[in-house]
């Protein structure tokens, strides 16, 4: 090991960028101790899905871009592994940091671990217990081989201990995604997305949808579109469309139907600042995303999660999240509860305070014996 700790952080898909940005900012302040390199696998490559986030989060151009792109799971994971191995051979990092649960996460972990490079997983231990989700396989596989576990909520610790991991390698640090949210909240005044879309605070709902289980099956997607129609009879609904969802809507012939729903405002995927501005000003959020369940809990905005399971149970236990199976009648009932029922009491989970990255960096310095 040289004098400085050489770290490569790996990002690939949209929800990764905000998990690494706060770490990068701190690493930049300690260049005497840490040489931090950023590797973008290219899993997400559209401007709106990738570069826009780098800009909003103040992330620099990545040091390495692997250009993996889309493909089947095996193709995508395999391409990332082949390219990432070359980067590791070339740069010989002391530590590889991976975040979240996307294909880039497992690909980089598997590559680095087999090369004998230490790996740290940020957002470790989350489990939906639904192995039909590709992310669940990525989470289990990553945690089974990585070296250090940085955990966002108590369930993560419980799951890792149940799976037999060494408690000394598990660190409850909080949530770096919330660090980014806290950082960006200061900047959302700059966004004029409300006026661009002609919206007034608290008079619209916001929705995201992209899970294969919701958008890859035409019958399921058709029944969700009926739910959107119901919502749009009550309130305006903003729907930034993920590329996977847009593709399927076109493929299944639902484009016209969707465009004809009054009060439905369809947009391209939005940048982070605009999206947070919308979340913060919305009456409620409908989603099947992972991270949005956490962001709405922090913002105290009601969230309906259109899934049967969540790997982030704290958001339901003490946050604003409601887990609702994605069936028409259940979802309509949930929307009515949110719109006309009494609000759910909620709290912000422990360590979701904007300081998770600081805790992580302190622990990394200790691991490498570089603390002051
Ligand atoms: C991936 C993650 C998911 C995460 C999501 C956030 C995995 C297994 N899934 O899902 O956990 O919640 O990112 O967005 O890693 N596409 C584009 N442009 C892009 C990226 C994708 O057009 O920049 C299209 C491609 O046609 C691709 C499809 O979207 O086939 C799906 O992309 P992919 O990266 O495979 O998975 P996501 O659904 O985005």
Short mmCIF file of C-alpha atoms in Angstrom, two decimals, residues 3 9 18 22 53 55 60 156 165 175 196 201 209 243 254 264 268 275 287 306 337 358 369:
data_model
loop_
_atom_site.label_atom_id
_atom_site.label_comp_id
_atom_site.label_asym_id
_atom_site.label_seq_id
_atom_site.Cartn_x
_atom_site.Cartn_y
_atom_site.Cartn_z
CA UNK A 3 1.20 6.38 1.38
CA UNK A 9 -15.93 4.10 -6.06
CA UNK A 18 -26.36 10.40 -5.06
CA UNK A 22 -21.25 12.95 -0.50
CA UNK A 53 -27.12 13.83 -12.08
CA UNK A 55 -23.98 18.00 -12.81
CA UNK A 60 -16.57 15.48 -11.61
CA UNK A 156 -29.78 -4.21 7.59
CA UNK A 165 -21.55 -11.95 8.95
CA UNK A 175 -27.92 6.94 4.66
CA UNK A 196 -42.41 25.08 -16.28
CA UNK A 201 -47.34 23.40 -4.43
CA UNK A 209 -42.58 3.48 -12.21
CA UNK A 243 -36.67 4.58 -20.39
CA UNK A 254 -50.54 2.15 -24.60
CA UNK A 264 -51.50 13.45 -16.44
CA UNK A 268 -38.66 12.85 -19.64
CA UNK A 275 -37.11 15.94 -9.01
CA UNK A 287 -43.51 4.88 -6.75
CA UNK A 306 -46.61 -0.05 -5.54
CA UNK A 337 -56.70 7.17 2.27
CA UNK A 358 -18.60 11.60 7.37
CA UNK A 369 -4.83 3.23 10.26
#
